[in-house]
XYZ file of C-alpha atoms in Angstrom:
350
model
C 89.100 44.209 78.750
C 86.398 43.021 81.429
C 86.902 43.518 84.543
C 88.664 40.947 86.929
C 85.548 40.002 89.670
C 86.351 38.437 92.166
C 83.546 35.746 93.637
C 81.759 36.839 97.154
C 81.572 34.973 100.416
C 78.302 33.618 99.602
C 79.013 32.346 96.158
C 77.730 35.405 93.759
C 79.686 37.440 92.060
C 81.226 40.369 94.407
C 79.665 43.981 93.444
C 82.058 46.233 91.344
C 83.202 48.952 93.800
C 82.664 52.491 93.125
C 86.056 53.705 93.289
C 89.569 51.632 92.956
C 92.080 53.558 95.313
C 95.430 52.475 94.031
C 98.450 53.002 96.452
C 102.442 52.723 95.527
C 104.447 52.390 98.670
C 108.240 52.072 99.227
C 109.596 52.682 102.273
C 106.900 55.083 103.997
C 105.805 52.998 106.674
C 105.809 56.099 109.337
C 102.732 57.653 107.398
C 100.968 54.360 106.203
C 98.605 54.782 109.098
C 97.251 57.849 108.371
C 97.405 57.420 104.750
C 95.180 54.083 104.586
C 93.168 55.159 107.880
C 91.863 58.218 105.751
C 90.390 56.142 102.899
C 88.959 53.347 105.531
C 87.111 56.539 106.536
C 85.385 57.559 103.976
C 82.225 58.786 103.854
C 81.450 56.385 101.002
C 81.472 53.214 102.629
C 83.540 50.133 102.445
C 81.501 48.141 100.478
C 82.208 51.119 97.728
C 86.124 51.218 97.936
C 88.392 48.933 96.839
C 92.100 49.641 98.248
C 95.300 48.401 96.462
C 98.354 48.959 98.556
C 101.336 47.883 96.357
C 104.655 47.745 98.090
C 107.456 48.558 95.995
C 110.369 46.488 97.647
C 110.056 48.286 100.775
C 112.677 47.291 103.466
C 111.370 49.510 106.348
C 108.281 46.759 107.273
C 105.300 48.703 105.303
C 105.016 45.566 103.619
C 104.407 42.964 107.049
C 102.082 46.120 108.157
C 99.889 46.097 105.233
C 99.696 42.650 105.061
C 98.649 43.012 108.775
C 95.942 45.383 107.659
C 94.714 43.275 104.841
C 93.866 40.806 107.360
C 91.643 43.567 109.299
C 90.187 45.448 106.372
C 88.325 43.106 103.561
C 88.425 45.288 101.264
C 92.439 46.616 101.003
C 94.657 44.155 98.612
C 98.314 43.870 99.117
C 100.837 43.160 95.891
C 104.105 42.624 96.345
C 106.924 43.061 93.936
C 110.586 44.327 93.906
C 111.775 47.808 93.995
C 111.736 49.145 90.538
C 112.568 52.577 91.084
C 109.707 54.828 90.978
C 105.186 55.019 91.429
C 105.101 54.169 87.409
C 105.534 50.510 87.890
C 103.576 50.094 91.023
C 100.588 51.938 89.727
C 100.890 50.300 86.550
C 100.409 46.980 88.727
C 97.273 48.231 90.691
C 95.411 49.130 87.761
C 96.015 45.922 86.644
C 93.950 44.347 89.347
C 91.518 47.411 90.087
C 87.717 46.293 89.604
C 85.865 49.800 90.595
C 84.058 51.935 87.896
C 87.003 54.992 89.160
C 90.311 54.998 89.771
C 91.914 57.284 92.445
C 95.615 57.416 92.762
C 96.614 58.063 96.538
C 100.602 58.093 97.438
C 101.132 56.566 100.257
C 102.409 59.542 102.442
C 99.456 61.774 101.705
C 95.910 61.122 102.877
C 92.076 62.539 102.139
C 89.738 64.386 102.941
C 86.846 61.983 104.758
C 83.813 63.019 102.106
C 86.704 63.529 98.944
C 85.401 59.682 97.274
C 82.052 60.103 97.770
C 81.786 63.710 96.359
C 84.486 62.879 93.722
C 82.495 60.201 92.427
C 78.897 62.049 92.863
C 80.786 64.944 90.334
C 81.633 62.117 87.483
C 78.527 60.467 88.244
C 76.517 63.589 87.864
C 78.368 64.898 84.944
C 79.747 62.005 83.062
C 82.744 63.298 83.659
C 86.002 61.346 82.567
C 88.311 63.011 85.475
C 87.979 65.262 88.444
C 90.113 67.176 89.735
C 89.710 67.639 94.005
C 91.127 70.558 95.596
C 94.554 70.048 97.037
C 96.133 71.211 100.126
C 99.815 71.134 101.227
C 100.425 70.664 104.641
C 103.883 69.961 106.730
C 105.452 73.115 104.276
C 104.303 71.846 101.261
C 102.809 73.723 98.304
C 99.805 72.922 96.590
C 100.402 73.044 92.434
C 97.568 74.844 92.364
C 94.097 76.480 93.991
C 91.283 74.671 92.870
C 88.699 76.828 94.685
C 85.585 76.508 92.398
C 83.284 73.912 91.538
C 83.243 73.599 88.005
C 81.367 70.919 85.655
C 83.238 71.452 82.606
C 86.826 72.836 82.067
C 89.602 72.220 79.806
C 93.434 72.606 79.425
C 92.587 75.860 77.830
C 90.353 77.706 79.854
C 91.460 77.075 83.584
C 94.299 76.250 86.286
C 93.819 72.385 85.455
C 96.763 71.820 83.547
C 99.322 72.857 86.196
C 98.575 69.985 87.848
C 99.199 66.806 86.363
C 100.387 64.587 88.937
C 98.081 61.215 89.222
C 96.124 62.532 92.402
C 92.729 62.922 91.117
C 89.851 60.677 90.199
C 89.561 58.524 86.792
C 87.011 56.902 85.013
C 88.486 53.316 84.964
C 86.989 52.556 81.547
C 88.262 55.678 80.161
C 91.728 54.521 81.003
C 91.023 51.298 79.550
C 90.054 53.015 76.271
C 92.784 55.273 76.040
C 95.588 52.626 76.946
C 96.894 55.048 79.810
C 100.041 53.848 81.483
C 102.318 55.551 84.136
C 106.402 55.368 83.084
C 108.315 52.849 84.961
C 111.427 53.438 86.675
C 111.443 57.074 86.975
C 111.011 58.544 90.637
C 110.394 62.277 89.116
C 107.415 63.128 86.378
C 106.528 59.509 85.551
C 103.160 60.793 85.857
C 103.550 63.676 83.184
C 102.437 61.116 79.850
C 99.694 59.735 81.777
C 98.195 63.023 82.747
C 98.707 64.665 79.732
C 97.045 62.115 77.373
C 94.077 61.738 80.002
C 93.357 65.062 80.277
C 93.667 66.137 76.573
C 91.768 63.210 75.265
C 89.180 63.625 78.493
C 85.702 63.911 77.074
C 84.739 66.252 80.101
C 86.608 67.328 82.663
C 85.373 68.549 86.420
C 86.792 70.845 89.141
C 86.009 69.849 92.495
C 87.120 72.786 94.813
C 84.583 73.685 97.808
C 86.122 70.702 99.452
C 89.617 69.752 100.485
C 89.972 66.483 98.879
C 93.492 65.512 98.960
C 96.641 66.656 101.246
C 99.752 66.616 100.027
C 102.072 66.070 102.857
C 105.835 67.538 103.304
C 108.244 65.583 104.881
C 110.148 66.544 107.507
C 113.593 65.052 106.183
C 113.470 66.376 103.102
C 112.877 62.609 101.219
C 109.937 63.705 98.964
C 111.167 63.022 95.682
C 110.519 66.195 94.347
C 113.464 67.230 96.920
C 116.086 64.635 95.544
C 118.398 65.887 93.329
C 119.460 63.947 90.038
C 121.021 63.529 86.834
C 119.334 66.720 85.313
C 120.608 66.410 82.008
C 118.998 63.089 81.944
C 116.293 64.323 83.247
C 115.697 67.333 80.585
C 115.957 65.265 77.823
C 113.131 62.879 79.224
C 111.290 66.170 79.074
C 112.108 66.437 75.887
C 110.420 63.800 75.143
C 106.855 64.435 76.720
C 107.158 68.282 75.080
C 107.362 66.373 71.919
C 104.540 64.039 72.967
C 102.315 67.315 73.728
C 103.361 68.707 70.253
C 101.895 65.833 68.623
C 98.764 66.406 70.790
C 98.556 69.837 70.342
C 99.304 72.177 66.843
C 101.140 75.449 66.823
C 99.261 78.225 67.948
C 98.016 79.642 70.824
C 96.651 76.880 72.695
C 99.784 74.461 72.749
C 101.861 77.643 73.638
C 99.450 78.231 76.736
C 100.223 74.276 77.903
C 104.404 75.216 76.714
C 104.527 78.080 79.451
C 103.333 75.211 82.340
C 106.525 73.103 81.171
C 108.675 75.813 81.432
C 107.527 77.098 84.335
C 107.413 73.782 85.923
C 109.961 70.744 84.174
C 112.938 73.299 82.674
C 113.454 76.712 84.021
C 112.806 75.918 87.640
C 115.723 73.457 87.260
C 117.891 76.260 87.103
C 118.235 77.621 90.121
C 119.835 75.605 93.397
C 119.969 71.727 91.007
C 122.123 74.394 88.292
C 124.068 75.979 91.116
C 125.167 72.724 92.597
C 127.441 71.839 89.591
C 130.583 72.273 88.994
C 131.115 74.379 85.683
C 131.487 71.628 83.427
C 127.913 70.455 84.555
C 126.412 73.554 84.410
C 127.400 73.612 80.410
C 125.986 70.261 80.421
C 122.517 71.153 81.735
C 122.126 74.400 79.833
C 123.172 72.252 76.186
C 120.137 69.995 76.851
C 117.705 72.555 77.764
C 118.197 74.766 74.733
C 117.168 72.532 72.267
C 114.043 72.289 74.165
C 113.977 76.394 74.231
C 114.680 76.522 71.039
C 112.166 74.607 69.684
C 108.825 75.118 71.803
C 110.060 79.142 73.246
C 107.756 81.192 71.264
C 107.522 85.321 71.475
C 104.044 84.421 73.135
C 105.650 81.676 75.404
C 108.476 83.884 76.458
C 106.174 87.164 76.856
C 103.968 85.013 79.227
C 106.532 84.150 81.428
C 107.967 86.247 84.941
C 110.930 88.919 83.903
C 113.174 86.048 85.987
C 112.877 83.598 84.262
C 112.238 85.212 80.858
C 116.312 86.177 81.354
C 117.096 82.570 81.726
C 115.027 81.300 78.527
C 117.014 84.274 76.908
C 120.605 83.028 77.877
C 119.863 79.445 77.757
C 118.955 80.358 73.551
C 121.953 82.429 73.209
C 123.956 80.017 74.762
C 125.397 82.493 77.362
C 126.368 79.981 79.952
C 128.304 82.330 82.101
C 125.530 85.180 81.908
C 122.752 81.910 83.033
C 124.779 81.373 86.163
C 125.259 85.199 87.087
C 121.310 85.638 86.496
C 120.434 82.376 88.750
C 122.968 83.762 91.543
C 121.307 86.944 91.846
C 117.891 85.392 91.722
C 118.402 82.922 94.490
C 120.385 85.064 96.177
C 123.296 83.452 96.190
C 126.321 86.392 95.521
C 128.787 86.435 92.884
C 130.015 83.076 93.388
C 133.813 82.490 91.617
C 133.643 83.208 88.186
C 131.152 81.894 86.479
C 133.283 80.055 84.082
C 135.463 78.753 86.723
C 135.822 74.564 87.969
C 133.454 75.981 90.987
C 135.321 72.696 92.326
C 137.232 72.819 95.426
């Protein structure tokens, strides 16, 4: 597909930015200012970077203020479009309408580094690289996935930290994701990004670690409203998983590279779950959550899988197999510390 060019001031056709930052909002308006003032300051220049701010149904007035900024700042676009329940669609919708030869995927609570474009795009430039990974810091007591603290040219899924991080934050070659049809899921507020990051970085051509510089800051927030905070229907939710492990099967055949991408998942989308999201339901739910994750055990838990996880939560890939429901919720009440709880096959109900 060409590229949607917009015509310049002066009649000729405008100059294809460097990099497309694409930004989903919904109802962040208290961090909008830092978020968009840190990519009007780039080191790279206007004239390079294309901003598109799409607000998600917001009803808190980041919409009014980013159509306010529009009006200062040539180069930001503003879409509007109902809520619809999660980044997927709004990404989906800035891609659509990005013209720059890289895509960057900001959310719109976070913010950059001032140099993080400009040496992001230098890296791919230099290297032809398809995607490139910054270095991420979590500030306001949030964790980074992962320390990035190398430079690297040319890694893979295999050989480095890369694929325990595969949320949209990094930098994409936009014809690359033309090519590969990459799309974010719509309507999920939690892993949307998982498909899109997987297929993009497996089918990547070359892949680069940017990590002397601290590119992109993932910000906490102080009431708790990140979505990675919100709890949900985790059933649901573990048999959409189910559906990207299969996706990554496809990808990948048995042996021992897919097994070092199946420890990440567990670590990450099934085992983590139980803990406090496990704890907080009552004992029918708790059977409910451990039935959907053991078909995912038992399928993609191999001896090397399970060796390479911690002795923790080794235990609970061992109950959730053997379907030991009531052992599960003694072992995640001594890990988090929790006590004995009622019985663990009691209505935990008051």
């Amino acid at each position: 597909m060409a590229p949607h060019r917009q015509p310049a001031p002066d009649g000729r056709e405008a100059r294809e930015p460097a990099v497309s930052v694409v930004i989903p909002v919904h109802d962040t308006r208290r961090y909008l200012a830092r978020c968009l003032g840190s990519v009007f300051a780039q080191s790279l220049g206007p004239d390079a970077v294309e901003v598109i701010a799409v607000d998600d149904g917001s009803t808190d007035g980041s919409g009014a203020w980013l159509d306010g900024q529009a009006r200062a700042h040539p180069n930001l676009t503003v879409l509007h479009q109902p809520a619809s329940g999660g980044p997927g669609k709004p990404r989906n919708a800035g891609m659509d309408r990005a013209r720059g030869r890289y895509l960057f995927f900001l959310d719109s609570d976070d913010h950059l580094g001032t140099e993080a474009l400009e040496r992001l795009t230098a890296m791919a430039d230099t290297h032809g690289s398809d995607l490139v990974y910054g270095r991420i810091v979590g500030v306001g007591g949030r964790g980074a996935p992962v320390d990035l603290h190398t430079n690297s040219p040319r890694v893979t899924a295999f050989d480095s930290p890369v694929y325990w991080t595969l949320a949209a934050y990094k930098l994409f070659r936009r014809s690359y994701v033309q090519e590969r049809g990459l799309r974010f899921v719509e309507g999920r507020l939690l892993a949307e990004d998982l498909p899109f990051g997987i297929r993009a970085l497996l089918g990547a051509g070359t892949v680069s670690v940017l990590g002397d510089y601290d590119c992109y800051y993932l910000q906490g927030r102080d009431d708790d409203s990140n979505a990675s905070r919100q709890d949900r229907d985790w059933v649901e939710h573990l048999g959409y998983i189910g559906t990207v492990l299969a996706e990554v099967a496809e990808l990948v055949p048995p042996g021992p590279d897919r097994d070092t991408l199946m420890v990440r998942h567990f670590h990450g989308e099934i085992l983590a779950q139980f803990a406090a999201p496990y704890l907080a339901r009552d004992a029918a739910g708790r059977r409910a959550m451990a039935a959907a994750a053991r078909p995912l055990v038992d399928a993609y838990l191999t001896d090397r899988v399970l060796a390479a996880l911690p002795p923790r939560l080794r235990l609970r890939a061992q109950c959730l197999h053997r379907g030991a429901v009531d052992e599960l919720t003694d072992v995640v009440r001594a890990d988090t510390g929790r006590g004995p709880g009622p019985p663990a096959g009691a209505d935990d109900r008051p």
